[in-house]
Amino acid sequence: MVSRRDALALGCGAGVTAISGCTGLLSDSSRLSLIALNFDSEPHAMTVELLRADADRYSEAVELRERYELEAPPDGDAAYEHREPDSFENERYVVRADLQDLPATRATYQYYPDCPDGDESDDLYVEVRTEPESDDRYIEFTQNRCSGSSGWF
């Protein structure tokens, strides 16, 4: 037979466990990883900005302004990779990137989170690529898409 004191202790322990689990559900734990890739055979210095889409001023919008040194891909690899895993809040951003050594090579992208909390993490890829016919460099953005949540068929 369970004593009244044991029943209260058991009930309180279960309540604390339930509450701590619920607070985890209420927190916004969704994070964004930034992956910079260089598919070009030459090294590049690339500046990337993540700007919060809902800010009123530039100074409030800047989440990231960083310069990345992207080496040429190692022998046998398709691309050189630099990762910033789970480094940013997963929210809407205007993303701007430019190559420091080729100032006319720049691009802008509107990032929208796609993976709901607790599912896969969102990844944003900023890629340096080369046009096959002309050897012109360009920047391309991609992001992972979670199944069923992107609206794409």
PDB file of C-alpha atoms in Angstrom:
ATOM      1  CA  MET A   1       0.000   0.000   0.000  1.00  0.00           C
ATOM      2  CA  VAL A   2       1.258   3.467  -0.930  1.00  0.00           C
ATOM      3  CA  SER A   3       1.362   5.997   1.871  1.00  0.00           C
ATOM      4  CA  ARG A   4      -0.109   9.452   1.481  1.00  0.00           C
ATOM      5  CA  ARG A   5       3.385  10.966   1.625  1.00  0.00           C
ATOM      6  CA  ASP A   6       4.656   8.622  -1.155  1.00  0.00           C
ATOM      7  CA  ALA A   7       1.609   9.412  -3.315  1.00  0.00           C
ATOM      8  CA  LEU A   8       2.206  13.166  -2.934  1.00  0.00           C
ATOM      9  CA  ALA A   9       5.918  12.781  -3.766  1.00  0.00           C
ATOM     10  CA  LEU A  10       5.106  10.683  -6.806  1.00  0.00           C
ATOM     11  CA  GLY A  11       2.460  13.173  -7.977  1.00  0.00           C
ATOM     12  CA  CYS A  12       4.784  16.153  -7.515  1.00  0.00           C
ATOM     13  CA  GLY A  13       7.594  14.370  -9.367  1.00  0.00           C
ATOM     14  CA  ALA A  14       5.265  13.603 -12.291  1.00  0.00           C
ATOM     15  CA  GLY A  15       3.987  17.208 -12.290  1.00  0.00           C
ATOM     16  CA  VAL A  16       7.491  18.674 -12.405  1.00  0.00           C
ATOM     17  CA  THR A  17       8.423  16.300 -15.222  1.00  0.00           C
ATOM     18  CA  ALA A  18       5.313  17.243 -17.188  1.00  0.00           C
ATOM     19  CA  ILE A  19       5.867  20.971 -16.698  1.00  0.00           C
ATOM     20  CA  SER A  20       9.518  20.781 -17.748  1.00  0.00           C
ATOM     21  CA  GLY A  21       8.494  18.898 -20.884  1.00  0.00           C
ATOM     22  CA  CYS A  22       5.845  21.486 -21.699  1.00  0.00           C
ATOM     23  CA  THR A  23       8.219  24.410 -21.354  1.00  0.00           C
ATOM     24  CA  GLY A  24      10.500  22.707 -23.854  1.00  0.00           C
ATOM     25  CA  LEU A  25       7.592  22.625 -26.294  1.00  0.00           C
ATOM     26  CA  LEU A  26       6.881  26.322 -25.826  1.00  0.00           C
ATOM     27  CA  SER A  27      10.466  27.452 -26.412  1.00  0.00           C
ATOM     28  CA  ASP A  28      11.601  28.268 -29.928  1.00  0.00           C
ATOM     29  CA  SER A  29      14.485  25.833 -30.201  1.00  0.00           C
ATOM     30  CA  SER A  30      14.532  25.790 -33.991  1.00  0.00           C
ATOM     31  CA  ARG A  31      17.951  26.793 -35.295  1.00  0.00           C
ATOM     32  CA  LEU A  32      19.420  27.569 -38.704  1.00  0.00           C
ATOM     33  CA  SER A  33      22.743  26.290 -40.036  1.00  0.00           C
ATOM     34  CA  LEU A  34      24.667  28.289 -42.628  1.00  0.00           C
ATOM     35  CA  ILE A  35      26.800  26.313 -45.072  1.00  0.00           C
ATOM     36  CA  ALA A  36      29.121  28.191 -47.450  1.00  0.00           C
ATOM     37  CA  LEU A  37      30.352  26.128 -50.409  1.00  0.00           C
ATOM     38  CA  ASN A  38      32.972  26.903 -53.049  1.00  0.00           C
ATOM     39  CA  PHE A  39      32.515  24.848 -56.225  1.00  0.00           C
ATOM     40  CA  ASP A  40      35.039  26.990 -58.123  1.00  0.00           C
ATOM     41  CA  SER A  41      38.612  25.823 -58.699  1.00  0.00           C
ATOM     42  CA  GLU A  42      39.901  29.140 -57.284  1.00  0.00           C
ATOM     43  CA  PRO A  43      39.729  30.315 -53.637  1.00  0.00           C
ATOM     44  CA  HIS A  44      37.391  33.217 -52.803  1.00  0.00           C
ATOM     45  CA  ALA A  45      36.687  35.570 -49.921  1.00  0.00           C
ATOM     46  CA  MET A  46      32.907  35.867 -49.528  1.00  0.00           C
ATOM     47  CA  THR A  47      30.971  38.232 -47.287  1.00  0.00           C
ATOM     48  CA  VAL A  48      27.580  37.002 -46.085  1.00  0.00           C
ATOM     49  CA  GLU A  49      24.911  39.096 -44.373  1.00  0.00           C
ATOM     50  CA  LEU A  50      21.806  37.754 -42.652  1.00  0.00           C
ATOM     51  CA  LEU A  51      19.323  40.584 -42.123  1.00  0.00           C
ATOM     52  CA  ARG A  52      16.132  40.091 -40.101  1.00  0.00           C
ATOM     53  CA  ALA A  53      13.239  40.720 -42.453  1.00  0.00           C
ATOM     54  CA  ASP A  54      11.021  42.270 -39.760  1.00  0.00           C
ATOM     55  CA  ALA A  55      13.455  44.947 -38.487  1.00  0.00           C
ATOM     56  CA  ASP A  56      12.856  48.679 -38.967  1.00  0.00           C
ATOM     57  CA  ARG A  57      16.508  49.768 -39.088  1.00  0.00           C
ATOM     58  CA  TYR A  58      19.640  48.244 -40.581  1.00  0.00           C
ATOM     59  CA  SER A  59      21.383  48.250 -37.189  1.00  0.00           C
ATOM     60  CA  GLU A  60      18.515  46.191 -35.729  1.00  0.00           C
ATOM     61  CA  ALA A  61      18.371  43.866 -38.733  1.00  0.00           C
ATOM     62  CA  VAL A  62      21.963  42.599 -38.790  1.00  0.00           C
ATOM     63  CA  GLU A  63      22.104  39.057 -37.428  1.00  0.00           C
ATOM     64  CA  LEU A  64      25.366  38.270 -39.234  1.00  0.00           C
ATOM     65  CA  ARG A  65      27.933  40.138 -41.303  1.00  0.00           C
ATOM     66  CA  GLU A  66      30.907  37.860 -41.767  1.00  0.00           C
ATOM     67  CA  ARG A  67      33.716  37.297 -44.242  1.00  0.00           C
ATOM     68  CA  TYR A  68      34.549  33.678 -45.045  1.00  0.00           C
ATOM     69  CA  GLU A  69      37.757  32.516 -46.699  1.00  0.00           C
ATOM     70  CA  LEU A  70      36.660  29.733 -49.034  1.00  0.00           C
ATOM     71  CA  GLU A  71      39.532  27.614 -50.280  1.00  0.00           C
ATOM     72  CA  ALA A  72      39.521  25.819 -53.620  1.00  0.00           C
ATOM     73  CA  PRO A  73      38.012  22.343 -53.295  1.00  0.00           C
ATOM     74  CA  PRO A  74      40.497  19.687 -52.153  1.00  0.00           C
ATOM     75  CA  ASP A  75      41.509  17.107 -54.757  1.00  0.00           C
ATOM     76  CA  GLY A  76      38.694  14.662 -55.343  1.00  0.00           C
ATOM     77  CA  ASP A  77      36.025  16.869 -53.666  1.00  0.00           C
ATOM     78  CA  ALA A  78      33.356  18.758 -55.572  1.00  0.00           C
ATOM     79  CA  ALA A  79      33.409  21.734 -53.172  1.00  0.00           C
ATOM     80  CA  TYR A  80      35.157  23.338 -50.221  1.00  0.00           C
ATOM     81  CA  GLU A  81      32.743  23.605 -47.284  1.00  0.00           C
ATOM     82  CA  HIS A  82      32.536  25.991 -44.331  1.00  0.00           C
ATOM     83  CA  ARG A  83      29.762  25.293 -41.760  1.00  0.00           C
ATOM     84  CA  GLU A  84      28.135  27.413 -39.087  1.00  0.00           C
ATOM     85  CA  PRO A  85      25.942  24.671 -37.527  1.00  0.00           C
ATOM     86  CA  ASP A  86      22.786  25.706 -35.628  1.00  0.00           C
ATOM     87  CA  SER A  87      24.220  29.213 -35.189  1.00  0.00           C
ATOM     88  CA  PHE A  88      21.186  31.388 -35.895  1.00  0.00           C
ATOM     89  CA  GLU A  89      17.564  31.709 -34.880  1.00  0.00           C
ATOM     90  CA  ASN A  90      15.397  30.133 -37.549  1.00  0.00           C
ATOM     91  CA  GLU A  91      13.416  33.116 -38.784  1.00  0.00           C
ATOM     92  CA  ARG A  92      12.913  35.068 -42.017  1.00  0.00           C
ATOM     93  CA  TYR A  93      16.061  36.698 -43.364  1.00  0.00           C
ATOM     94  CA  VAL A  94      17.178  38.720 -46.315  1.00  0.00           C
ATOM     95  CA  VAL A  95      20.506  37.122 -47.220  1.00  0.00           C
ATOM     96  CA  ARG A  96      23.153  39.023 -49.142  1.00  0.00           C
ATOM     97  CA  ALA A  97      26.452  37.627 -50.353  1.00  0.00           C
ATOM     98  CA  ASP A  98      29.298  38.999 -52.433  1.00  0.00           C
ATOM     99  CA  LEU A  99      32.775  37.925 -53.470  1.00  0.00           C
ATOM    100  CA  GLN A 100      35.447  40.294 -52.215  1.00  0.00           C
ATOM    101  CA  ASP A 101      37.835  39.426 -55.051  1.00  0.00           C
ATOM    102  CA  LEU A 102      35.087  39.879 -57.694  1.00  0.00           C
ATOM    103  CA  PRO A 103      32.999  42.836 -56.434  1.00  0.00           C
ATOM    104  CA  ALA A 104      30.431  42.583 -59.237  1.00  0.00           C
ATOM    105  CA  THR A 105      29.592  39.045 -58.123  1.00  0.00           C
ATOM    106  CA  ARG A 106      26.813  39.459 -55.607  1.00  0.00           C
ATOM    107  CA  ALA A 107      23.362  38.058 -54.931  1.00  0.00           C
ATOM    108  CA  THR A 108      20.373  38.457 -52.615  1.00  0.00           C
ATOM    109  CA  TYR A 109      17.961  35.811 -51.349  1.00  0.00           C
ATOM    110  CA  GLN A 110      14.809  35.842 -49.219  1.00  0.00           C
ATOM    111  CA  TYR A 111      15.059  32.983 -46.708  1.00  0.00           C
ATOM    112  CA  TYR A 112      11.869  31.535 -45.191  1.00  0.00           C
ATOM    113  CA  PRO A 113      12.021  28.799 -42.517  1.00  0.00           C
ATOM    114  CA  ASP A 114      10.554  25.550 -43.773  1.00  0.00           C
ATOM    115  CA  CYS A 115      11.038  22.907 -41.068  1.00  0.00           C
ATOM    116  CA  PRO A 116       8.657  23.025 -38.076  1.00  0.00           C
ATOM    117  CA  ASP A 117      10.143  22.983 -34.566  1.00  0.00           C
ATOM    118  CA  GLY A 118      11.352  19.569 -33.507  1.00  0.00           C
ATOM    119  CA  ASP A 119      11.661  18.250 -37.059  1.00  0.00           C
ATOM    120  CA  GLU A 120      14.766  18.402 -39.222  1.00  0.00           C
ATOM    121  CA  SER A 121      17.006  21.431 -38.836  1.00  0.00           C
ATOM    122  CA  ASP A 122      16.914  24.103 -41.505  1.00  0.00           C
ATOM    123  CA  ASP A 123      20.052  24.563 -43.602  1.00  0.00           C
ATOM    124  CA  LEU A 124      20.861  27.567 -45.782  1.00  0.00           C
ATOM    125  CA  TYR A 125      23.488  27.027 -48.490  1.00  0.00           C
ATOM    126  CA  VAL A 126      25.430  29.931 -50.022  1.00  0.00           C
ATOM    127  CA  GLU A 127      27.377  28.580 -52.990  1.00  0.00           C
ATOM    128  CA  VAL A 128      30.084  29.974 -55.268  1.00  0.00           C
ATOM    129  CA  ARG A 129      29.624  28.453 -58.724  1.00  0.00           C
ATOM    130  CA  THR A 130      31.097  28.820 -62.226  1.00  0.00           C
ATOM    131  CA  GLU A 131      29.234  29.087 -65.538  1.00  0.00           C
ATOM    132  CA  PRO A 132      30.496  26.181 -67.691  1.00  0.00           C
ATOM    133  CA  GLU A 133      30.554  28.114 -70.992  1.00  0.00           C
ATOM    134  CA  SER A 134      32.079  31.371 -69.807  1.00  0.00           C
ATOM    135  CA  ASP A 135      33.866  30.623 -66.511  1.00  0.00           C
ATOM    136  CA  ASP A 136      31.956  33.547 -64.945  1.00  0.00           C
ATOM    137  CA  ARG A 137      31.434  33.169 -61.203  1.00  0.00           C
ATOM    138  CA  TYR A 138      28.040  33.536 -59.568  1.00  0.00           C
ATOM    139  CA  ILE A 139      26.437  32.998 -56.149  1.00  0.00           C
ATOM    140  CA  GLU A 140      23.539  30.616 -55.706  1.00  0.00           C
ATOM    141  CA  PHE A 141      21.336  30.059 -52.648  1.00  0.00           C
ATOM    142  CA  THR A 142      19.517  26.866 -51.738  1.00  0.00           C
ATOM    143  CA  GLN A 143      17.870  25.553 -48.612  1.00  0.00           C
ATOM    144  CA  ASN A 144      16.650  22.170 -47.483  1.00  0.00           C
ATOM    145  CA  ARG A 145      12.927  21.498 -47.763  1.00  0.00           C
ATOM    146  CA  CYS A 146      11.099  19.491 -45.120  1.00  0.00           C
ATOM    147  CA  SER A 147       8.661  16.958 -46.486  1.00  0.00           C
ATOM    148  CA  GLY A 148       5.046  18.057 -46.500  1.00  0.00           C
ATOM    149  CA  SER A 149       5.593  21.556 -45.134  1.00  0.00           C
ATOM    150  CA  SER A 150       6.844  23.513 -48.118  1.00  0.00           C
ATOM    151  CA  GLY A 151       3.671  23.460 -50.211  1.00  0.00           C
ATOM    152  CA  TRP A 152       5.546  21.999 -53.195  1.00  0.00           C
ATOM    153  CA  PHE A 153       4.102  18.969 -54.913  1.00  0.00           C
TER     154      PHE A 153
END
